[in-house]
CSV table of N, CA, C and O in Angstrom, one decimal:
chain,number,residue,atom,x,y,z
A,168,UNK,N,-15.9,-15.9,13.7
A,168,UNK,CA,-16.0,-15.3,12.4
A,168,UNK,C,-14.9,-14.1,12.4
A,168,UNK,O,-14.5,-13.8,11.3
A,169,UNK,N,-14.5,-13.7,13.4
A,169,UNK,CA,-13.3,-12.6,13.6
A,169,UNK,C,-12.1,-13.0,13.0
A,169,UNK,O,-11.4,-12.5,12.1
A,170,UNK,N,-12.1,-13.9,13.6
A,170,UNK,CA,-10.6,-14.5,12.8
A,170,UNK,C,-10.5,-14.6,10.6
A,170,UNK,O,-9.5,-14.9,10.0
A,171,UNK,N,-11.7,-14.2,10.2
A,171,UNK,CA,-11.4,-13.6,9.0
A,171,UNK,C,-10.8,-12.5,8.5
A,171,UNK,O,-10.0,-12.6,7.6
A,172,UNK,N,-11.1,-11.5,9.1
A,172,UNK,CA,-11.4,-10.2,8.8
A,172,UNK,C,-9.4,-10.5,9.1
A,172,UNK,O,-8.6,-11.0,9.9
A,173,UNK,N,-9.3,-9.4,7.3
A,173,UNK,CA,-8.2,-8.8,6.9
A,173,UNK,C,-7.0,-10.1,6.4
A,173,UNK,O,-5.8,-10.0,6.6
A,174,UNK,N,-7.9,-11.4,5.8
A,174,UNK,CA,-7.5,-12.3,4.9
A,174,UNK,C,-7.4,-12.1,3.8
A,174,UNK,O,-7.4,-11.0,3.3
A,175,UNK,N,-7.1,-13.2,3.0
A,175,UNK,CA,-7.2,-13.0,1.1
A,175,UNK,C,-8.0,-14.0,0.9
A,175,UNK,O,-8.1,-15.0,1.5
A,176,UNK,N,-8.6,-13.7,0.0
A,176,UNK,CA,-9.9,-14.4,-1.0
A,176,UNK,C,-9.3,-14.5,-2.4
A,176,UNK,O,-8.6,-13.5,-2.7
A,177,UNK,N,-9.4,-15.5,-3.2
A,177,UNK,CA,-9.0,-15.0,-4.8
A,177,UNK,C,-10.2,-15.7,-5.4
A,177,UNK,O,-10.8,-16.8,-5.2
A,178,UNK,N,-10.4,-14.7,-6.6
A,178,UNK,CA,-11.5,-15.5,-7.5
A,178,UNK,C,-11.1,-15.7,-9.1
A,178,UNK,O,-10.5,-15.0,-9.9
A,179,UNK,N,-11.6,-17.4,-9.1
A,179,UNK,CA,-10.4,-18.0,-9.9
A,179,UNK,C,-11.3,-18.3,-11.4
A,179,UNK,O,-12.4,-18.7,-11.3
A,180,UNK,N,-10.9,-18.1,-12.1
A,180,UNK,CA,-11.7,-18.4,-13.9
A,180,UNK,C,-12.0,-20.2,-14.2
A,180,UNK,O,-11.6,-21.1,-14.9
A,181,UNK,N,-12.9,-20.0,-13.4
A,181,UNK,CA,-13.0,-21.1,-14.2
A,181,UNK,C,-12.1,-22.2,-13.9
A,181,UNK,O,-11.6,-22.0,-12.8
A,182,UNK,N,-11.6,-23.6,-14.9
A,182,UNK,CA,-11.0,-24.7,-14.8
A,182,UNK,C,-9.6,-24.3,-15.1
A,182,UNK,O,-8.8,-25.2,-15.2
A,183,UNK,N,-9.2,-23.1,-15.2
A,183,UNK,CA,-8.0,-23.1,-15.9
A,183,UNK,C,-7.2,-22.5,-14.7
A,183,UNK,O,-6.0,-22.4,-14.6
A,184,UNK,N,-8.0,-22.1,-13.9
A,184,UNK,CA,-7.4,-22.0,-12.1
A,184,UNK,C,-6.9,-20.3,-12.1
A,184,UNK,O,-6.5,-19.7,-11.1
A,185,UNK,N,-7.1,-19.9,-13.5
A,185,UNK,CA,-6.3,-18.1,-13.0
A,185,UNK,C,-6.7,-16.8,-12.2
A,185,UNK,O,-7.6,-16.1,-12.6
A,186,UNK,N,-6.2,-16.6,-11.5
A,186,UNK,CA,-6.8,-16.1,-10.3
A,186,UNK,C,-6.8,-14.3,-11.2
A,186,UNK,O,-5.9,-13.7,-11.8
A,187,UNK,N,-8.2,-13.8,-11.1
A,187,UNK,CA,-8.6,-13.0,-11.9
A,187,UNK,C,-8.8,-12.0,-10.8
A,187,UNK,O,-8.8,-10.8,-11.3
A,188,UNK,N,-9.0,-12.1,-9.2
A,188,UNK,CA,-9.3,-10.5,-8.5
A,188,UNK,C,-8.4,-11.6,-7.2
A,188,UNK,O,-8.3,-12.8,-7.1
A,189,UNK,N,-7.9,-10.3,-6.3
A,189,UNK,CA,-7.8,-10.7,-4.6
A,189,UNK,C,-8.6,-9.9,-4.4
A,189,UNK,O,-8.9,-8.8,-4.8
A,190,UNK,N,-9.2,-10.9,-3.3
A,190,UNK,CA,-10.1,-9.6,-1.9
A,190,UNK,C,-9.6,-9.7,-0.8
A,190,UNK,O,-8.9,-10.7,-0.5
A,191,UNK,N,-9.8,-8.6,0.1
A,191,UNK,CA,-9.7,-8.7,1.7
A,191,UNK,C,-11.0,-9.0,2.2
A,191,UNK,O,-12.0,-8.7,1.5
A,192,UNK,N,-11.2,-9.5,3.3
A,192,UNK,CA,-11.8,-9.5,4.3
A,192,UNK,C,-11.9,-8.4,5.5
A,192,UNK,O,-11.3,-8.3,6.6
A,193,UNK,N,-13.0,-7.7,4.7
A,193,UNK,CA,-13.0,-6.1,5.8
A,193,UNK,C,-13.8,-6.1,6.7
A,193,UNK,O,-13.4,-5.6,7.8
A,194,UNK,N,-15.0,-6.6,6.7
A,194,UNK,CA,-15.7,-7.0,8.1
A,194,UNK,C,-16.7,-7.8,7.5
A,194,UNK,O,-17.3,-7.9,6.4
A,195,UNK,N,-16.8,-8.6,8.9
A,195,UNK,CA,-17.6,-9.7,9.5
A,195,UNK,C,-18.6,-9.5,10.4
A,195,UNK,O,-18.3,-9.6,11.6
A,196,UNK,N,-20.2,-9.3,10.0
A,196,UNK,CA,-21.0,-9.5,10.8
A,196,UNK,C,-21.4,-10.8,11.1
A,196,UNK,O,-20.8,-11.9,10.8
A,197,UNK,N,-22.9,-10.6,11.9
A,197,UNK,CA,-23.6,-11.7,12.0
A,197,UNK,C,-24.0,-12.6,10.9
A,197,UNK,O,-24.1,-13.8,10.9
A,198,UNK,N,-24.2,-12.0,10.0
A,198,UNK,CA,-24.9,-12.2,8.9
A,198,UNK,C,-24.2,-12.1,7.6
A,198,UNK,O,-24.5,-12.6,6.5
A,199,UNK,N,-23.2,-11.4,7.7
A,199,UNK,CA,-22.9,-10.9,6.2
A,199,UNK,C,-21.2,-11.2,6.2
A,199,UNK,O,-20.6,-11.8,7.1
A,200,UNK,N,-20.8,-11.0,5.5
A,200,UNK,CA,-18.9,-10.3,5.1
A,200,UNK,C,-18.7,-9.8,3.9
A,200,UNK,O,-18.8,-10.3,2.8
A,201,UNK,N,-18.2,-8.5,4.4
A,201,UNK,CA,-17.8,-7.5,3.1
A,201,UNK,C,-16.1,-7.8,3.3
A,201,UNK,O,-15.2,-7.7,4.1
A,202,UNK,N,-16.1,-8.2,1.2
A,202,UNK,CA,-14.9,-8.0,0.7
A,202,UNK,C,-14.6,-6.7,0.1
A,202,UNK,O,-15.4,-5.8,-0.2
A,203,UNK,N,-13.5,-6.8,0.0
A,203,UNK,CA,-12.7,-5.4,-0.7
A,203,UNK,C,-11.8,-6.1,-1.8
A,203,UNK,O,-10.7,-6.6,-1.7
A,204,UNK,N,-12.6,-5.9,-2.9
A,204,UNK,CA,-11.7,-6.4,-4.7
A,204,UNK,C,-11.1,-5.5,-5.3
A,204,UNK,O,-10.8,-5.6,-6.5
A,205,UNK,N,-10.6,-4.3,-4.3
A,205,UNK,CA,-10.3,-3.6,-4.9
A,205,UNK,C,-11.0,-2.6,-5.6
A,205,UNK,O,-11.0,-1.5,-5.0
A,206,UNK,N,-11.6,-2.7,-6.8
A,206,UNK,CA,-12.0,-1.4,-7.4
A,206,UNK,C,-13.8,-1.3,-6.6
A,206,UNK,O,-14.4,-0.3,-6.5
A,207,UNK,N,-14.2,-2.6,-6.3
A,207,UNK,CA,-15.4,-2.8,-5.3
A,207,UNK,C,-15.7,-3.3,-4.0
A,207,UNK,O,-14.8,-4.2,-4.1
A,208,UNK,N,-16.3,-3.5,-2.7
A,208,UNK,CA,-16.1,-3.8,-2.1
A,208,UNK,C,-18.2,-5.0,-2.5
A,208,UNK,O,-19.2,-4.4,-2.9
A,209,UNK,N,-18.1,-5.9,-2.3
A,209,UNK,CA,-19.1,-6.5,-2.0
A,209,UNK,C,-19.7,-7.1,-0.6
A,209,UNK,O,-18.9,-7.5,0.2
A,210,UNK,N,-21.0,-7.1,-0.4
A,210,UNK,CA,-21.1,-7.8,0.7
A,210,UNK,C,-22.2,-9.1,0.4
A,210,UNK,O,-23.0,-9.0,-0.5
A,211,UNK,N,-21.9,-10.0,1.0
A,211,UNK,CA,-21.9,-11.3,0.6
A,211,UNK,C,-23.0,-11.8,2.1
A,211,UNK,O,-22.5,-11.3,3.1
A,212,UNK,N,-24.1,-12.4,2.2
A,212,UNK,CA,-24.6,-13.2,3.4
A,212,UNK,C,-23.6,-14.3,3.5
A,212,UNK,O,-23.3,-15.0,2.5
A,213,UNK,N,-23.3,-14.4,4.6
A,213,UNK,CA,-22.7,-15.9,4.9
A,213,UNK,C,-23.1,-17.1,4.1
A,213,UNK,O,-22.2,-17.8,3.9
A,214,UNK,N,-24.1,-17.4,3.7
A,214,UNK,CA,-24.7,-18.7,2.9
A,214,UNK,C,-23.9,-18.8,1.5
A,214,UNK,O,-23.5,-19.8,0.9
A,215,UNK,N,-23.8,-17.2,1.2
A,215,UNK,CA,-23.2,-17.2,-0.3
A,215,UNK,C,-21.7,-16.7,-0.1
A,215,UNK,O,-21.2,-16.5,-1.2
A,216,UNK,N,-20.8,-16.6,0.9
A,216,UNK,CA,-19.3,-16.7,0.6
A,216,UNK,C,-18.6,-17.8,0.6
A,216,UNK,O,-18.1,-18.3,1.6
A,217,UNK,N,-18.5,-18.1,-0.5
A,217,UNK,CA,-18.2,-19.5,-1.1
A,217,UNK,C,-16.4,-19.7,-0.9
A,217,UNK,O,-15.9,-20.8,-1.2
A,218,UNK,N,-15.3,-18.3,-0.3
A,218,UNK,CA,-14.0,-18.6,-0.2
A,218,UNK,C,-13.8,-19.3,0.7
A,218,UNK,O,-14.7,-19.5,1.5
A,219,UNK,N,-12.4,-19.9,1.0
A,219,UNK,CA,-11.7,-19.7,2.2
A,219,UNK,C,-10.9,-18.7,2.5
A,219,UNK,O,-10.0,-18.4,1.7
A,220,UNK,N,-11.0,-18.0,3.9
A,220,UNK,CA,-10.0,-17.0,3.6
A,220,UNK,C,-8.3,-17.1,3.8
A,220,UNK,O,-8.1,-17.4,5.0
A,221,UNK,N,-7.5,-17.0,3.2
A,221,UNK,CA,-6.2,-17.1,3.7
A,221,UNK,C,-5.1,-16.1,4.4
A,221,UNK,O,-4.7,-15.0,3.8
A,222,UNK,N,-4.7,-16.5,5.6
A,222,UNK,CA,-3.4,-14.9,5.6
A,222,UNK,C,-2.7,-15.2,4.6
A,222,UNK,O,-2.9,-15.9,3.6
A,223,UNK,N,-1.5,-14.2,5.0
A,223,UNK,CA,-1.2,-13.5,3.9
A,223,UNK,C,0.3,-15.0,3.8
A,223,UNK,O,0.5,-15.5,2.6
A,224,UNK,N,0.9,-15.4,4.6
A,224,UNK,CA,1.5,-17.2,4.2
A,224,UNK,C,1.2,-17.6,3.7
A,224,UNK,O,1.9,-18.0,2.8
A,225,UNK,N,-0.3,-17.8,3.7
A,225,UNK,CA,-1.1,-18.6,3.5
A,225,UNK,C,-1.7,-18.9,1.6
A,225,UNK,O,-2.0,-19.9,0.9
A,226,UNK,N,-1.5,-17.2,1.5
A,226,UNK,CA,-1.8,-16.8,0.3
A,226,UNK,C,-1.0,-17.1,-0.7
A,226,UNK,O,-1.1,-17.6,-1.8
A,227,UNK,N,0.4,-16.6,0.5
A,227,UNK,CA,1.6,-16.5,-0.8
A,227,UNK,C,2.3,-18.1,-1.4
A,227,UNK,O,3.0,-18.4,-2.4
A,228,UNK,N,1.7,-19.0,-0.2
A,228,UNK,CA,2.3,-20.5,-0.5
A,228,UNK,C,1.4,-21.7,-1.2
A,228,UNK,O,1.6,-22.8,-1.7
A,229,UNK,N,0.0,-20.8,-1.1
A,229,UNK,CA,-1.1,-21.8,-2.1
A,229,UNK,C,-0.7,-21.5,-4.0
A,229,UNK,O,-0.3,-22.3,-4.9
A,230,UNK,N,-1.0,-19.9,-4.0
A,230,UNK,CA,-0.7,-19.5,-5.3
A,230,UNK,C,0.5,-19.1,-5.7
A,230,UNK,O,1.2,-18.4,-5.0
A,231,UNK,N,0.9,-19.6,-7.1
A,231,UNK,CA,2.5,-19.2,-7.6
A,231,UNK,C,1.9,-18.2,-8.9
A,231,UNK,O,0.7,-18.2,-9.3
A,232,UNK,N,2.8,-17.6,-9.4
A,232,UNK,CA,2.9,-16.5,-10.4
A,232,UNK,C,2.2,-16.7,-11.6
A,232,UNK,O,1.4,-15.9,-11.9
A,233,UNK,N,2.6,-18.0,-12.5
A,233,UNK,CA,2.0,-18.4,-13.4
A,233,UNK,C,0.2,-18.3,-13.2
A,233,UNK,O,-0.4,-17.7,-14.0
A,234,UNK,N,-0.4,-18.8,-12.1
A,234,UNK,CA,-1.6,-18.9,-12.5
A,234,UNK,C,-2.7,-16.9,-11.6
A,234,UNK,O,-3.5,-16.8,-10.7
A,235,UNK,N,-1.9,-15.9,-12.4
A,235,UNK,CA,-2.4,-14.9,-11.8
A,235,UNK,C,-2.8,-13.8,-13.3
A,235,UNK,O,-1.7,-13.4,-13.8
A,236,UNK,N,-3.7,-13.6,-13.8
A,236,UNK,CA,-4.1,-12.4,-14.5
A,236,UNK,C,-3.2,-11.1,-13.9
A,236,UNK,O,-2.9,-10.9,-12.8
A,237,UNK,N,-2.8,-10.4,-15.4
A,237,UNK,CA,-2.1,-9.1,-14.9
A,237,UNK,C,-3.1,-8.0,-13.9
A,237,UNK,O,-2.5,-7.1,-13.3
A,238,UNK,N,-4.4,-7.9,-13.9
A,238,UNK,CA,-5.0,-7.1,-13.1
A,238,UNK,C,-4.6,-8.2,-11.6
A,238,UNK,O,-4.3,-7.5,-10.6
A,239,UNK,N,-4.6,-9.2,-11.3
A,239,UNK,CA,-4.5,-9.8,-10.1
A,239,UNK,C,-3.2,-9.4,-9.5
A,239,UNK,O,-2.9,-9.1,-8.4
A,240,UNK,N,-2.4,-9.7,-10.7
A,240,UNK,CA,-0.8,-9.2,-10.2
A,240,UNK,C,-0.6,-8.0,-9.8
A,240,UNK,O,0.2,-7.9,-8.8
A,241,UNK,N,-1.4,-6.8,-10.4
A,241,UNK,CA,-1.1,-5.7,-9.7
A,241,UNK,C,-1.6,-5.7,-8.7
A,241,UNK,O,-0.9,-5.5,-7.7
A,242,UNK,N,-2.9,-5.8,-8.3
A,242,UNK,CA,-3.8,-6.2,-7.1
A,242,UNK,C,-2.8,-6.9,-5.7
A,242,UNK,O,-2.7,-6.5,-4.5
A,243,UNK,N,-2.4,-8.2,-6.4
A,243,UNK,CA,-0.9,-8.5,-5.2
A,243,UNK,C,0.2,-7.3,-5.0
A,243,UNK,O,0.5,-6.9,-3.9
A,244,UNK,N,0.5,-7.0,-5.8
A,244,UNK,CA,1.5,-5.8,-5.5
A,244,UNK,C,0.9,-4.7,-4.7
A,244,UNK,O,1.5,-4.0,-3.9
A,245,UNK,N,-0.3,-4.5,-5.0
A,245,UNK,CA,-0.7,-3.1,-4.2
A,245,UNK,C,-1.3,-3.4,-2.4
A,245,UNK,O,-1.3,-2.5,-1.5
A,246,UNK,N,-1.6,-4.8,-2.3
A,246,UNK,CA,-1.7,-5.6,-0.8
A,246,UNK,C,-0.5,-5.8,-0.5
A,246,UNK,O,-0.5,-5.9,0.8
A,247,UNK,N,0.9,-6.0,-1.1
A,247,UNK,CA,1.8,-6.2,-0.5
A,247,UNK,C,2.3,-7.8,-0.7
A,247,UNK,O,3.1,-8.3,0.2
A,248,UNK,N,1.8,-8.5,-1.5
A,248,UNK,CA,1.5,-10.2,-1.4
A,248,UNK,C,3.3,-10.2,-2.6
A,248,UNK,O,3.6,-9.6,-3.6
A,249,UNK,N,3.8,-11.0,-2.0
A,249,UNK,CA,4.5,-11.6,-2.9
A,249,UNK,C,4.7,-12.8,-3.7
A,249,UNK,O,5.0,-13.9,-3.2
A,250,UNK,N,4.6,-12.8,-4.7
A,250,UNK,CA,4.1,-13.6,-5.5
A,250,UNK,C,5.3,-14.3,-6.2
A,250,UNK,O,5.8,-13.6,-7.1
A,251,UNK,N,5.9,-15.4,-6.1
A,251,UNK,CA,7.0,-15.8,-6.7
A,251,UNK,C,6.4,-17.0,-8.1
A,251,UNK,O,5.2,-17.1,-8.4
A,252,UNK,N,7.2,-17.7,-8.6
A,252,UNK,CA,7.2,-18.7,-9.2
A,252,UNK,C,7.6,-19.9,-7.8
A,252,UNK,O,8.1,-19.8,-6.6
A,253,UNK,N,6.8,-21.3,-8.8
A,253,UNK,CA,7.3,-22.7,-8.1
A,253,UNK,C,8.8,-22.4,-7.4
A,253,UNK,O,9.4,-23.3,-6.8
């Protein structure tokens, strides 16, 4: 479970795929993982965290620009995520 902590998570709207928050992965218990959305941090039991987490490659090569809400965009910018087009 270590190997999460200090990933990206994104949470996406629905069918139309736009990624509306990033989170990190700040810690990992037995039981639990608390994200950081930025303006909140949640903690989640394992049964109910439904991401996968990605580093930050990982992040930057799944999602392109188009499909990001302007609060997500800033959110990339303030983690440091670069965000290009196709």
């Amino acid at each position: 479970m270590s190997e999460m902590l200090n990933k990206y998570c994104a949470k996406i709207f629905g069918k139309t795929g736009v990624i509306i928050e990033i989170g990190v992965v700040k810690k990992v218990a037995s039981r639990t993982v608390h994200v950081d959305w930025g303006t909140k941090t949640w903690i989640y039991q394992n049964k109910d965290f439904i991401w996968t987490p990605l580093s930050k490659e990982e992040f930057e090569e799944k999602y392109k620009k188009p499909k990001f809400s302007e609060g997500a965009l800033a959110r990339a910018l303030e983690l440091g995520l670069k965000i290009t087009y196709n």
